C-alpha atoms as a printed R data frame, in Angstrom:
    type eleno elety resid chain resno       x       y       z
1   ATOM     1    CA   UNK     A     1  61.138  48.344  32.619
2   ATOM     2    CA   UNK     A     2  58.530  48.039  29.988
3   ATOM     3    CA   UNK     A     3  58.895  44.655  27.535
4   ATOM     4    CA   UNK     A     4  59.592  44.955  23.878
5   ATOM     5    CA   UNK     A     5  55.545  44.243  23.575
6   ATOM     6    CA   UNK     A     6  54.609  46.431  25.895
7   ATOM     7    CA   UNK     A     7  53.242  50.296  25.943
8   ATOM     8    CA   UNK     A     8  56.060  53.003  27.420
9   ATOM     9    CA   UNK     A     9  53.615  53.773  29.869
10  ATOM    10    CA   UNK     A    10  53.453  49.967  30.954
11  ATOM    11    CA   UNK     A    11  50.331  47.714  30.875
12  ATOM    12    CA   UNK     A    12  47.472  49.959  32.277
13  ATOM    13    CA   UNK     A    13  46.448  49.027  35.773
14  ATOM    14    CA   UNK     A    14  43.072  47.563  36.220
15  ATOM    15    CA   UNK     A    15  43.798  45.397  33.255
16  ATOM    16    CA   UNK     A    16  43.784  41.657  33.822
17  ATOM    17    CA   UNK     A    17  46.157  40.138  32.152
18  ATOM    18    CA   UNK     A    18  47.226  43.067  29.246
19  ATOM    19    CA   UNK     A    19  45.583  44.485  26.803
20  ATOM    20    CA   UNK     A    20  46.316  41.507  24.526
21  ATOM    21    CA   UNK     A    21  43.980  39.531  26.283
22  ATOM    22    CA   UNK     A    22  40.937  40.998  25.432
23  ATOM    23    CA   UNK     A    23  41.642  40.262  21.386
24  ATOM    24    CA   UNK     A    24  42.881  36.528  22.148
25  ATOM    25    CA   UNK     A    25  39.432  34.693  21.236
26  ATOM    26    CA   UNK     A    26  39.252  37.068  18.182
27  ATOM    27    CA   UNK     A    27  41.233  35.447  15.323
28  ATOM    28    CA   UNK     A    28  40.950  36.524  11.831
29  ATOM    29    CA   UNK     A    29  42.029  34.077   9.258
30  ATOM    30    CA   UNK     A    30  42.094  34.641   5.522
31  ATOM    31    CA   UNK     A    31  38.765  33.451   4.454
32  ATOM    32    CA   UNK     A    32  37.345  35.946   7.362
33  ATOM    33    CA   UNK     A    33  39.388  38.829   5.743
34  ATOM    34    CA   UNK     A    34  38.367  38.026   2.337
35  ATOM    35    CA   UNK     A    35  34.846  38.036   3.275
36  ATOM    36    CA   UNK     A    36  34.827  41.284   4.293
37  ATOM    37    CA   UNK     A    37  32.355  43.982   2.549
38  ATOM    38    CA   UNK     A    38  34.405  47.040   3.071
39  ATOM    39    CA   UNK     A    39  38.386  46.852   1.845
40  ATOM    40    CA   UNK     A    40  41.198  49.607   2.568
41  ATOM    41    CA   UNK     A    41  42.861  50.900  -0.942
42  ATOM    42    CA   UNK     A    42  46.348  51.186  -0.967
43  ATOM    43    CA   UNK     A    43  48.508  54.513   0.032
44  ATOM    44    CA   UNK     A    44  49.170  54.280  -3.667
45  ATOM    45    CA   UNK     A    45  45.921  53.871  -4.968
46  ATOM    46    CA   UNK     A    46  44.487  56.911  -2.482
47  ATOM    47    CA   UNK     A    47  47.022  59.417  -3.962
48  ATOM    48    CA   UNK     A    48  46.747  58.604  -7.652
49  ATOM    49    CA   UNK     A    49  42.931  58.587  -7.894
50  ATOM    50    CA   UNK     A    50  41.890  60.695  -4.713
51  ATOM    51    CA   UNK     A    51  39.983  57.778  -3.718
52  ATOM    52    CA   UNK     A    52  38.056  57.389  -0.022
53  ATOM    53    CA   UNK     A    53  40.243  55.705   2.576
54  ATOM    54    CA   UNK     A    54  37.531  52.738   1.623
55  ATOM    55    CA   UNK     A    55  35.521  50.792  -1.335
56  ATOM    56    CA   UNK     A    56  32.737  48.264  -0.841
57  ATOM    57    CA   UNK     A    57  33.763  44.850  -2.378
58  ATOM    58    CA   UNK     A    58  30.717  42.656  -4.314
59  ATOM    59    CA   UNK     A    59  29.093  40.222  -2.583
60  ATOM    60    CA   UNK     A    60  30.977  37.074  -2.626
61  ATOM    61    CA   UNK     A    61  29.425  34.374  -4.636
62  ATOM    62    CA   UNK     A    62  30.290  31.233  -3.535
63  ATOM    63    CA   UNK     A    63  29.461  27.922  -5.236
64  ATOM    64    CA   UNK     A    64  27.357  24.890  -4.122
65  ATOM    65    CA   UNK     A    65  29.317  23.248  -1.201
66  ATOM    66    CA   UNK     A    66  30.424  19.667  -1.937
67  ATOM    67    CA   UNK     A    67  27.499  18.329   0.740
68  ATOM    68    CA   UNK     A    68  24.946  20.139  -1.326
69  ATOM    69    CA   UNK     A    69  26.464  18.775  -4.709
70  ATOM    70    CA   UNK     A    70  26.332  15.624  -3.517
71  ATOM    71    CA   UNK     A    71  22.813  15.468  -2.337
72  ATOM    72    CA   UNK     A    72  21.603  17.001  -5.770
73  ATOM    73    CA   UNK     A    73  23.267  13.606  -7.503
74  ATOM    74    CA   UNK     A    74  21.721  11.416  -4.926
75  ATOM    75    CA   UNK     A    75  18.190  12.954  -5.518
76  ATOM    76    CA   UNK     A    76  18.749  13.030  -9.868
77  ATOM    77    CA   UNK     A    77  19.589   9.500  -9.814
78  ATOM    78    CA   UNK     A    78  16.693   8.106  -7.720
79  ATOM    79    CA   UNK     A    79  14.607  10.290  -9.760
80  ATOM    80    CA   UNK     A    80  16.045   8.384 -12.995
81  ATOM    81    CA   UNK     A    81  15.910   4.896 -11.127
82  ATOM    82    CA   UNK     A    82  12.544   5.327 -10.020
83  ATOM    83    CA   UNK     A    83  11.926   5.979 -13.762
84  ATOM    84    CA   UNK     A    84  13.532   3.610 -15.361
85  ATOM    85    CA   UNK     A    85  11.665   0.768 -12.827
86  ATOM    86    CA   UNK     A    86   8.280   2.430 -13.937
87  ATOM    87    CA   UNK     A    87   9.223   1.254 -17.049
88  ATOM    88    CA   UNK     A    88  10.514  -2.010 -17.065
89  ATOM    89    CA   UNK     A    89   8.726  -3.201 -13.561
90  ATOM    90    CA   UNK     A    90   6.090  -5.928 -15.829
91  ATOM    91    CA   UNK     A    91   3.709  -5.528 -13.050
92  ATOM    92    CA   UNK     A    92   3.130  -1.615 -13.988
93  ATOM    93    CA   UNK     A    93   3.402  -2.674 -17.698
94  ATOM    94    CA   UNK     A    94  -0.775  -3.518 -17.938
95  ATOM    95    CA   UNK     A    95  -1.266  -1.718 -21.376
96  ATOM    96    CA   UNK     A    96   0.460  -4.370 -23.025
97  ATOM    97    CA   UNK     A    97  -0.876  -7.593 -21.795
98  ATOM    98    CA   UNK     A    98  -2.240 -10.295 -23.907
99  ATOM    99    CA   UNK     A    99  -6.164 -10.181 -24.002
100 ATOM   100    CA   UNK     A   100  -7.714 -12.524 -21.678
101 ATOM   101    CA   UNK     A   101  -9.106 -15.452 -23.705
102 ATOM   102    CA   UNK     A   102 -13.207 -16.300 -23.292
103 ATOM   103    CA   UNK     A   103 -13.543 -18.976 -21.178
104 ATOM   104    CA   UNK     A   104 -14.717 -22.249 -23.519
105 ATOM   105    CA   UNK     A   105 -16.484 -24.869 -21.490
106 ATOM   106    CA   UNK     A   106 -18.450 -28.730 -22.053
107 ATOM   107    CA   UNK     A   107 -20.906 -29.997 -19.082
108 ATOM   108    CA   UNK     A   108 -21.901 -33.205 -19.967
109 ATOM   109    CA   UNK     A   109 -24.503 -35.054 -17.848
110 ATOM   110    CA   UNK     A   110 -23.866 -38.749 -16.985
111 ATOM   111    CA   UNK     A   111 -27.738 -40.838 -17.308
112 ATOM   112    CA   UNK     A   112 -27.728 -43.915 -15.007
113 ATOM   113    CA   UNK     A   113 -28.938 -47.201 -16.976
114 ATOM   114    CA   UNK     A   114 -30.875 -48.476 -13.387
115 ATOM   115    CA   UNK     A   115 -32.167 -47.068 -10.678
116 ATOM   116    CA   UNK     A   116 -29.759 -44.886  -8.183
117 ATOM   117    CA   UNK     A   117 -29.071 -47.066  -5.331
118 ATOM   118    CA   UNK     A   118 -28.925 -45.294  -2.156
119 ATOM   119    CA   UNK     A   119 -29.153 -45.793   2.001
120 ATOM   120    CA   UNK     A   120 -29.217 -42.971   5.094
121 ATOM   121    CA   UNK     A   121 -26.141 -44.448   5.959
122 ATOM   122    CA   UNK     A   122 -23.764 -41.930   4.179
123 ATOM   123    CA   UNK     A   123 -20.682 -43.260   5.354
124 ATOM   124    CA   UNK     A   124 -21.531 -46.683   4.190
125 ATOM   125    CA   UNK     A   125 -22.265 -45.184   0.882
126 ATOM   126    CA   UNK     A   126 -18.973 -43.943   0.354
127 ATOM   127    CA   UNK     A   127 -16.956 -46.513   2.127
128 ATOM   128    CA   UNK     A   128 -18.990 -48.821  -0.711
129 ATOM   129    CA   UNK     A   129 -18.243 -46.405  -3.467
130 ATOM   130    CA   UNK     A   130 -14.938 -46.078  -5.975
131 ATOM   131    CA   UNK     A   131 -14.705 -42.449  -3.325
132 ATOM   132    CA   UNK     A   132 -13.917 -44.951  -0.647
133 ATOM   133    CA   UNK     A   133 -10.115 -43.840  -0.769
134 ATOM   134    CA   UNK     A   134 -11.183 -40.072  -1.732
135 ATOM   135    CA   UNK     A   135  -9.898 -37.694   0.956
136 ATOM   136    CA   UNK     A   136 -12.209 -35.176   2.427
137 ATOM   137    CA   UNK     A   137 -12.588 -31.651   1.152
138 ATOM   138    CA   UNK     A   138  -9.282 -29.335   0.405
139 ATOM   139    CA   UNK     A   139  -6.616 -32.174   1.519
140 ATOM   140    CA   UNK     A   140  -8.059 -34.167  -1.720
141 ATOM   141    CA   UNK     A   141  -6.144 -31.257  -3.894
142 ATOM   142    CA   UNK     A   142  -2.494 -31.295  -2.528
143 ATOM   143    CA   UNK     A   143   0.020 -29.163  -4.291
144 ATOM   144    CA   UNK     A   144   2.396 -31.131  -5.829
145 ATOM   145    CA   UNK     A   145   6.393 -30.200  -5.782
146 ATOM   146    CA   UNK     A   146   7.289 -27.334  -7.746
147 ATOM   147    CA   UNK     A   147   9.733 -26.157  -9.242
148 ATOM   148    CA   UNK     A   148  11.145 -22.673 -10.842
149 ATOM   149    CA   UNK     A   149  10.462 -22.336 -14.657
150 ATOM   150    CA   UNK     A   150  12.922 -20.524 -17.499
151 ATOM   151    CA   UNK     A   151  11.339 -17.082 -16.603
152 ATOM   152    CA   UNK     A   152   9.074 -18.037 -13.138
153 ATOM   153    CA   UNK     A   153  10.633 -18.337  -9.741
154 ATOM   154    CA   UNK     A   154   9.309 -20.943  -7.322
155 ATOM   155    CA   UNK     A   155   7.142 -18.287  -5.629
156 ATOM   156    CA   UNK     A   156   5.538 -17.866  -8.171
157 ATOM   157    CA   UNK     A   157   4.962 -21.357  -9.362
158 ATOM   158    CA   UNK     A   158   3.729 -21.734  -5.937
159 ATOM   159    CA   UNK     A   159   1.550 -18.557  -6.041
160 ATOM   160    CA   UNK     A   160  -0.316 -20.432  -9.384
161 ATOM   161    CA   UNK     A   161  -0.730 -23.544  -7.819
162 ATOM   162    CA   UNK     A   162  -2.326 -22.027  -4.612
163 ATOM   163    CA   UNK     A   163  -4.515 -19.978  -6.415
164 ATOM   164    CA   UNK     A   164  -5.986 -22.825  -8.890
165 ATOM   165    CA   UNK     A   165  -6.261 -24.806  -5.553
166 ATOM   166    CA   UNK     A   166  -8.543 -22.186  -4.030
167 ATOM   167    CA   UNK     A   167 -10.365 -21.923  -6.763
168 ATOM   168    CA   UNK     A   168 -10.991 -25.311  -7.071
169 ATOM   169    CA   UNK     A   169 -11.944 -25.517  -3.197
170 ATOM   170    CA   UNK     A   170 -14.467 -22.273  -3.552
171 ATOM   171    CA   UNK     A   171 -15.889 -23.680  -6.794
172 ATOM   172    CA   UNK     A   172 -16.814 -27.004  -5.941
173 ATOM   173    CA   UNK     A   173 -16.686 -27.130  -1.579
174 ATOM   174    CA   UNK     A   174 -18.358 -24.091  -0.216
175 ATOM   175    CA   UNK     A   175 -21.504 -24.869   0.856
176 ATOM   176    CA   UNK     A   176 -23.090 -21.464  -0.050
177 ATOM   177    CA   UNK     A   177 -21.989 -21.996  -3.855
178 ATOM   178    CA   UNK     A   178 -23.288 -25.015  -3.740
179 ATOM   179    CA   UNK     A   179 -26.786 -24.112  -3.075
180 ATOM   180    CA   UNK     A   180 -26.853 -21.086  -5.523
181 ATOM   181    CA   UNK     A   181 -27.106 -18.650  -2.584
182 ATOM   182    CA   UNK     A   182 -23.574 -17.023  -3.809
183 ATOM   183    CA   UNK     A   183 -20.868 -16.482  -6.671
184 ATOM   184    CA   UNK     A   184 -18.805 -13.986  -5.146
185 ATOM   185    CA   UNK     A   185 -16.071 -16.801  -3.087
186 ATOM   186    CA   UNK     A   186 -15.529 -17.844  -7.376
187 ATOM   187    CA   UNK     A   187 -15.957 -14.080  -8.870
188 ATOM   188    CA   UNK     A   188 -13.420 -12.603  -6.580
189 ATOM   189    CA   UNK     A   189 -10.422 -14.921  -8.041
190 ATOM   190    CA   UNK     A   190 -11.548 -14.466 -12.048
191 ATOM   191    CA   UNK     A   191  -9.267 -12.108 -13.721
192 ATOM   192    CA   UNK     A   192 -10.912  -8.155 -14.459
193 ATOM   193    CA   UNK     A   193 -10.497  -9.486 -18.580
194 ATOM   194    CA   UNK     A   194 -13.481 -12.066 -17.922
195 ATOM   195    CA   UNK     A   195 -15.756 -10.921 -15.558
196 ATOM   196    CA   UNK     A   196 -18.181  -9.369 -18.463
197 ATOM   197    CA   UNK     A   197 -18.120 -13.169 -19.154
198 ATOM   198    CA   UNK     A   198 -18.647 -14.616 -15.855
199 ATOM   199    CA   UNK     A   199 -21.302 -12.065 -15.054
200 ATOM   200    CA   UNK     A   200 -23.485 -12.757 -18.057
201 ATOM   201    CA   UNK     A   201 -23.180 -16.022 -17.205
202 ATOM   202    CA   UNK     A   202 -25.122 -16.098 -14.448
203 ATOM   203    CA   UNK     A   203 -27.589 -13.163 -15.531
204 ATOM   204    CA   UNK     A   204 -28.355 -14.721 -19.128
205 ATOM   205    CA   UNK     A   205 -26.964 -18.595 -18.728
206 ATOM   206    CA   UNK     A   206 -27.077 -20.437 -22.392
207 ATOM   207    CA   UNK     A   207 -25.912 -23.520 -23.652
208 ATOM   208    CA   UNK     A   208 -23.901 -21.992 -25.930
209 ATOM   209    CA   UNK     A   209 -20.249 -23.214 -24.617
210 ATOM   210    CA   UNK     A   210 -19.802 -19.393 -23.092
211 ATOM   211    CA   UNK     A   211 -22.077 -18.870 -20.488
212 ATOM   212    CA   UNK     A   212 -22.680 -22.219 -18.296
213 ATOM   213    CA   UNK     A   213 -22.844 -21.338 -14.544
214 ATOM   214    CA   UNK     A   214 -21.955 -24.837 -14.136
215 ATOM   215    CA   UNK     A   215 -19.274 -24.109 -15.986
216 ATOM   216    CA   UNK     A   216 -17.552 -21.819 -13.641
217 ATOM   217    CA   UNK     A   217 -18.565 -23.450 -10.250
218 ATOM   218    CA   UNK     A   218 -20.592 -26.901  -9.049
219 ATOM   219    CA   UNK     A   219 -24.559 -25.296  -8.305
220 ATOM   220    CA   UNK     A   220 -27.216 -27.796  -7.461
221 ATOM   221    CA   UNK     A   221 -30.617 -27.026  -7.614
222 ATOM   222    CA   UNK     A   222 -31.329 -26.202  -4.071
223 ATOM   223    CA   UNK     A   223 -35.514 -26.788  -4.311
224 ATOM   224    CA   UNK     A   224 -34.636 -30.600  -5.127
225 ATOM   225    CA   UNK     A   225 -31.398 -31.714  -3.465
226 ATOM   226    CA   UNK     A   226 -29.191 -30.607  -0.419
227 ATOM   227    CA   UNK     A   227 -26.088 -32.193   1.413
228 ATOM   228    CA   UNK     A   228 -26.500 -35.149   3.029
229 ATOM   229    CA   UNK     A   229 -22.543 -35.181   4.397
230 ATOM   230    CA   UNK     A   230 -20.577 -31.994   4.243
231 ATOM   231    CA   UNK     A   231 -17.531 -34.530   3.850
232 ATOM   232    CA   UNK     A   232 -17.240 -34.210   0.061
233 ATOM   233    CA   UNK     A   233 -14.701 -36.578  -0.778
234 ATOM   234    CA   UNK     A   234 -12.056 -35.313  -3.160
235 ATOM   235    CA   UNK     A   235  -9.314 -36.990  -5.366
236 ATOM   236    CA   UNK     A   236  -7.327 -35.290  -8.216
237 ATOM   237    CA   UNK     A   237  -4.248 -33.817  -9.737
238 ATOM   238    CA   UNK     A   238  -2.455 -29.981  -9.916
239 ATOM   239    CA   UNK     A   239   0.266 -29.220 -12.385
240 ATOM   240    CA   UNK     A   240   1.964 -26.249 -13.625
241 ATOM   241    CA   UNK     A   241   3.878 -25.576 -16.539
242 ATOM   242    CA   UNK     A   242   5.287 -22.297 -18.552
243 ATOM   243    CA   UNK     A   243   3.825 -22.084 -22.163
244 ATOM   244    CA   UNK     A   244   5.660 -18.661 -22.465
245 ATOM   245    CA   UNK     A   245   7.901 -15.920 -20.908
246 ATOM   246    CA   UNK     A   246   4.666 -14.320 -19.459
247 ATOM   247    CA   UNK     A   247   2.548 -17.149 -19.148
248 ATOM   248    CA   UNK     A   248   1.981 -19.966 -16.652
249 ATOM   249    CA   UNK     A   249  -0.236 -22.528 -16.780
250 ATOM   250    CA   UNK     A   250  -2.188 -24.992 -14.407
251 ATOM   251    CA   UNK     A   251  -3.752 -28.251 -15.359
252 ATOM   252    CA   UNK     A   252  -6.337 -29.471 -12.709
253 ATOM   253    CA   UNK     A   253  -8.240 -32.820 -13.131
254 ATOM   254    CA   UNK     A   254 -10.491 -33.900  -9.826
255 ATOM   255    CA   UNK     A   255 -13.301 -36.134  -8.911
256 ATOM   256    CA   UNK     A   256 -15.574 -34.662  -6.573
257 ATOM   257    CA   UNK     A   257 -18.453 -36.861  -4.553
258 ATOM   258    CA   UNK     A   258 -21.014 -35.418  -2.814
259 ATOM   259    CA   UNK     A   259 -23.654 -37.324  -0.529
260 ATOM   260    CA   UNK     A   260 -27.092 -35.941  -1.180
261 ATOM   261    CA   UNK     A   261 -31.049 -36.494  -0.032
262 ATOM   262    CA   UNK     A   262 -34.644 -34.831  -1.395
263 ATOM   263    CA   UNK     A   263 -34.396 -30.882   0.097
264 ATOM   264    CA   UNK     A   264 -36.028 -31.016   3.518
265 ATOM   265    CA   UNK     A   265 -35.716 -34.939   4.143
266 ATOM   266    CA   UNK     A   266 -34.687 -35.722   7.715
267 ATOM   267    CA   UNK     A   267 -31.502 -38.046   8.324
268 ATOM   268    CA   UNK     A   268 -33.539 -41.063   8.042
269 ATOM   269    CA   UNK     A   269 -34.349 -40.351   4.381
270 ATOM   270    CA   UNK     A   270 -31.779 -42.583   1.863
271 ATOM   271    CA   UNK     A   271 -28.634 -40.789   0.306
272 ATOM   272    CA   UNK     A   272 -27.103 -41.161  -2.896
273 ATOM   273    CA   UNK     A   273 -23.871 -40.404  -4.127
274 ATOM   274    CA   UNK     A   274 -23.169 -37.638  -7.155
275 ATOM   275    CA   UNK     A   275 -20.049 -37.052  -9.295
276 ATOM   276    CA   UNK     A   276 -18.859 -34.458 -10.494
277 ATOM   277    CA   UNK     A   277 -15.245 -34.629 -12.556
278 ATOM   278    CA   UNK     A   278 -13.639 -31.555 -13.348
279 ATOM   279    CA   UNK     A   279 -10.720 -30.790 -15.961
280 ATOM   280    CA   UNK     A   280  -9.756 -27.162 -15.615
281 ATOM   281    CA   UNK     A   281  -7.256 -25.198 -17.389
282 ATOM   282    CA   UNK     A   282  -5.742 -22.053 -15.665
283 ATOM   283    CA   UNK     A   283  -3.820 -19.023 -17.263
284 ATOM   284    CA   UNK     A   284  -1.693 -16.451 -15.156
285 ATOM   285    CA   UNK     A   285   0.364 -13.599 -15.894
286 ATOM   286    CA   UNK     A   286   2.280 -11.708 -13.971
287 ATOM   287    CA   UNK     A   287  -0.353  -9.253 -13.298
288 ATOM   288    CA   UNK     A   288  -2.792 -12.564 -12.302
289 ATOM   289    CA   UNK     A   289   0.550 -13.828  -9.756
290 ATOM   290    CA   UNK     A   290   0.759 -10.295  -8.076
291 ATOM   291    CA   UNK     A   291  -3.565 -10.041  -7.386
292 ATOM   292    CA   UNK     A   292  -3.336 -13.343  -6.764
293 ATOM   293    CA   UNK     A   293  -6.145 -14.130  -9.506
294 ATOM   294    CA   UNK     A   294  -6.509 -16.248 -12.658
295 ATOM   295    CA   UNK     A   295  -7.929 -16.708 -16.146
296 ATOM   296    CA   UNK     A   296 -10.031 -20.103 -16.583
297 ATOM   297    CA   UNK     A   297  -9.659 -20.839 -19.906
298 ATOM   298    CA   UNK     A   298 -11.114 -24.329 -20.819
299 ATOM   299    CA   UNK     A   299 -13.552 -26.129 -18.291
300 ATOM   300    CA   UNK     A   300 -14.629 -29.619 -19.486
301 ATOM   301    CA   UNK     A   301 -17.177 -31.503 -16.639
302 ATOM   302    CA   UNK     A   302 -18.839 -34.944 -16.540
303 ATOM   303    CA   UNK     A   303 -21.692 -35.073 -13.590
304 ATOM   304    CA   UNK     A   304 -24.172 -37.832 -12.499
305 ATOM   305    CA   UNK     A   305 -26.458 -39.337 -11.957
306 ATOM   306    CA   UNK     A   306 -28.078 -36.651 -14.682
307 ATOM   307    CA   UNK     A   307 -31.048 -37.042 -16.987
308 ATOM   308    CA   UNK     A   308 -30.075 -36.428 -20.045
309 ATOM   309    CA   UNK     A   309 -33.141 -34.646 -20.784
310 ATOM   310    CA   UNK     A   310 -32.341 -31.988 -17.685
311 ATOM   311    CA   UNK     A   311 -31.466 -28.586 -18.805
312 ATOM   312    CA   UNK     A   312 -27.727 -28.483 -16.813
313 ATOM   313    CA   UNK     A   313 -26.173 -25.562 -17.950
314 ATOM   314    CA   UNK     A   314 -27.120 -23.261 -15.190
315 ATOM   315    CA   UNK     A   315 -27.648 -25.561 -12.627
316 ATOM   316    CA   UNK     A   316 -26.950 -29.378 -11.782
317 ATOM   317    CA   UNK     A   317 -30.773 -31.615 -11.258
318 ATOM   318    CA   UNK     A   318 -29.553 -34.533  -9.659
319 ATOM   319    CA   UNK     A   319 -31.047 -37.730 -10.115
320 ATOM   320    CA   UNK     A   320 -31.399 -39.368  -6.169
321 ATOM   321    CA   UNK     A   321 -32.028 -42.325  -4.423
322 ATOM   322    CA   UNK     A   322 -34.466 -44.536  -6.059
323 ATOM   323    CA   UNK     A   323 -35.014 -42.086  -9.218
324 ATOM   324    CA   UNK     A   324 -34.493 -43.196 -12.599
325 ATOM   325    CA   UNK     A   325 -33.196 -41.185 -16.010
326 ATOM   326    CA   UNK     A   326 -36.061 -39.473 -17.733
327 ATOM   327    CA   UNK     A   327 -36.556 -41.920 -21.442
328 ATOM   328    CA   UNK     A   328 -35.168 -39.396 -23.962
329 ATOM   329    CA   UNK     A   329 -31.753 -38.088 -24.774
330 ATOM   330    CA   UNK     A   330 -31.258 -34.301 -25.380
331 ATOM   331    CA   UNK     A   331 -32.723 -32.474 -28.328
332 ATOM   332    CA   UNK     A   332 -31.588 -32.562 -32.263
333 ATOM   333    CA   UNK     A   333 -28.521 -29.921 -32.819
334 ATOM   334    CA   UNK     A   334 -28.934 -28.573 -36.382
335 ATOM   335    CA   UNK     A   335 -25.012 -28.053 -37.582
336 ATOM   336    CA   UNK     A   336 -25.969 -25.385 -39.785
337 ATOM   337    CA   UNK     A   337 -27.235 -23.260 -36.647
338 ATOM   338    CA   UNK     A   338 -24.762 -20.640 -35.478
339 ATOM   339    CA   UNK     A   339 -24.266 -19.945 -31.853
340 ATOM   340    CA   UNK     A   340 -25.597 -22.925 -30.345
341 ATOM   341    CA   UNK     A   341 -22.866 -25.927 -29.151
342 ATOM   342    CA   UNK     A   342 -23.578 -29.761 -29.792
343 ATOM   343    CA   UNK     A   343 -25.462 -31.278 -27.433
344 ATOM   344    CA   UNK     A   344 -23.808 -34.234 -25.401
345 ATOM   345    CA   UNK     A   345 -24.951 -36.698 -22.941
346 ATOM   346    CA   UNK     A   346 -23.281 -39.697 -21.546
347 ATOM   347    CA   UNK     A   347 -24.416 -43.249 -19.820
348 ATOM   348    CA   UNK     A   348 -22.820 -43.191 -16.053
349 ATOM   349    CA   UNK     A   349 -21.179 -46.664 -15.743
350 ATOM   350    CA   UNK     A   350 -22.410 -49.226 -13.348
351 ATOM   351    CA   UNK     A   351 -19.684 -49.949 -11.623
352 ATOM   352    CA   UNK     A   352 -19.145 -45.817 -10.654
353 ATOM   353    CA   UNK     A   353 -22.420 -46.239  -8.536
354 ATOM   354    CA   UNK     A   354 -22.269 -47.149  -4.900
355 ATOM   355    CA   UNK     A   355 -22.973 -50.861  -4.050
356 ATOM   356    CA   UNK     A   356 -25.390 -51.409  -1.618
C-alpha cells in the first residue's frame, strides 16, 4: 500500500530512492524566488485582464554590498590623508622657506715677527708646538652631547651636528681640497640657495667678503707648499642651538695644524708648522636635516705664518721654514669705495710657533 507521499501507482521501479530524490540538492529559498525574471500572475489577475499565464519582472537592482561600501571609505579617506600630509608634511612645504642668507666671511693672515723655525723632524715639530695635545684628523671634532630642542628631536640635533662635522673634516682634511685639485667633497654639502655663491667663488674669487675660496674650504697653493705629515692635528668645539621653530644652528670653532715643506722637497728638507683657526656658523632647516646639507652663513679665519702682503683670498701662500714676512702690510682701503671689504692683517704671536 502506497504512503500518503507517494504516487497510486507506487514509486516507479528503476528509481533509486523515489522520485524525491532527484530534487533534494535543489532548494529554492526566497531570495532565489525573488530573483527570478519571469513571475506567474494570479488566477485573479489572468481572468480580470486576460493576461498571459506570465510577465517578465525588471531587473533587480541591488545596492553596493556592505564589503564594497566599506572599501570605497577605506580608499576616500587615504585619499584625504594622503592630502592633508601633502600639506602639512614641512619637508614638501619648499615654496615657503626662508631665503638662504649669502655667506659673509673674514680671512685674516697672521705675519710672523722672525723667521719660521722649522726641522724634517715633523713629529718633533708638533710634539714642540701648542698642537702637541691636538688630536689627529676627524677625532679632533667630537660631537658633543645633544639634546632635543622646543621643536627639534635628538635626531635631528644629531643630524646638524654630523653634518657641520663633515663639513668641517672635507673642508679643512681632505688632501685633494687641500691642494686645489677639487671642491666637489665641500660643494656637495652647501645648500641649492648658495651654490650661485659658492660657484662664483671659485670662478671669479674677490676680496670682497662674498667670494673667498678660502672662505669656504682650507686651499694651499700647491706650486709652493705640500704636506709634510698627513696627521693634521685638530682641536675645537661643536654646538647646536635652535634660534627658531625652523631653524637650527651650529657654532664650530677649531684649530687646525698642518706640517708642511717647499713642493717637491724630499723628507730630509725642514718642516714648518701652519695654523689655520676656523669659526664657522651653520644654518639648517628642515629641508637642510632631510638632504643632509647646510647653509654656512658667517666664516671668520686667522692663518699663519702669512705675509701680509700675500693676496689670500683664493688661496693660502704659506710662509715656510726659514722664510720671513714680506716688509709691507696690505694696501690702503678707501671707506668711501663700495664693494670692496677692509683689509686686515695680523702679527702671529711668538709663542704659537714651534720651539726648536
Amino acid at each position: 500500500m502506497a504512503g500518503p507521499g507517494d504516487p497510486p501507482e507506487g514509486t516507479p521501479e528503476g528509481t533509486p530512492g523515489g522520485g524525491e530524490d532527484e530534487y533534494r540538492s535543489v532548494v529554492f529559498d526566497e531570495s532565489f524566488v525573488r530573483a527570478a525574471r519571469l513571475q506567474e500572475y494570479s488566477a485573479q489577475e489572468r481572468m480580470a485582464d486576460h493576461a498571459p499565464a506570465v510577465r517578465r519582472r525588471p531587473p533587480l537592482h541591488r545596492g553596493l554590498s556592505r564589503q564594497a561600501l566599506i572599501l570605497v571609505l577605506l580608499i576616500a579617506v587615504a585619499f584625504g590623508t594622503a592630502i592633508y600630509m601633502g600639506v602639512r608634511n614641512p619637508y614638501q612645504n619648499s615654496a615657503t622657506r626662508r631665503p638662504a642668507e649669502p655667506l659673509r666671511m673674514t680671512v685674516i693672515p697672521l705675519a710672523p715677527q722672525s723667521a719660521v723655525p722649522g726641522t724634517a723632524d715633523t713629529e718633533a715639530l708638533f710634539a714642540h708646538s701648542p698642537a702637541a695635545q691636538f688630536r689627529v684628523g676627524a677625532e679632533g671634532i667630537p660631537l658633543p652631547a645633544s639634546r632635543r630642542t622646543a621643536h627639534f628631536s635628538d635626531s635631528q640635533v644629531v643630524t646638524a651636528l654630523t653634518t657641520a662635522k663633515e663639513y668641517l673634516v672635507r673642508s679643512s682634511l681632505y688632501p685633494e681640497v687641500l691642494t686645489g685639485q677639487q671642491v666637489q667633497p665641500v660643494r656637495g654639502l652647501i645648500d641649492a640657495g648658495q651654490l650661485d655663491q659658492f660657484d662664483e667663488s671659485f670662478s671669479h674669487p674677490a676680496a670682497d667678503g662674498r667670494h673667498a675660496p678660502t672662505g669656504w674650504l682650507v686651499r694651499f697653493d700647491a706650486s709652493q707648499a705640500e704636506l709634510a705629515d698627513r696627521k693634521i692635528r685638530v682641536q675645537g668645539t661643536l654646538t647646536a642651538a635652535e634660534t627658531d621653530s625652523s631653524t637650527l644652528e651650529v657654532t664650530a670653532d677649531h684649530t687646525f695644524v698642518y706640517a708642511l715643506r717647499p713642493a717637491g722637497a724630499d723628507a730630509k728638507t725642514p718642516a714648518s708648522l701652519f695654523t689655520v683657526r676656523r669659526e664657522l656658523q651653520f644654518r639648517f632647516d628642515r629641508d637642510d636635516l632631510r638632504t643632509h646639507q647646510t647653509q654656512l652663513i658667517v666664516s671668520y679665519v686667522q692663518a699663519g705664518p702669512l705675509s701680509c702682503g700675500e693676496d689670500s683670498t683664493n688661496q693660502l701662500r704659506p710662509l715656510l721654514a726659514g722664510q720671513t714676512a714680506k716688509a709691507g702690510g696690505p694696501a690702503g682701503t678707501d671707506p668711501y669705495a663700495t664693494g670692496s671689504a677692509t683689509a686686515l692683517c695680523g702679527s702671529l704671536a711668538t709663542n704659537a710657533q714651534p720651539k726648536v
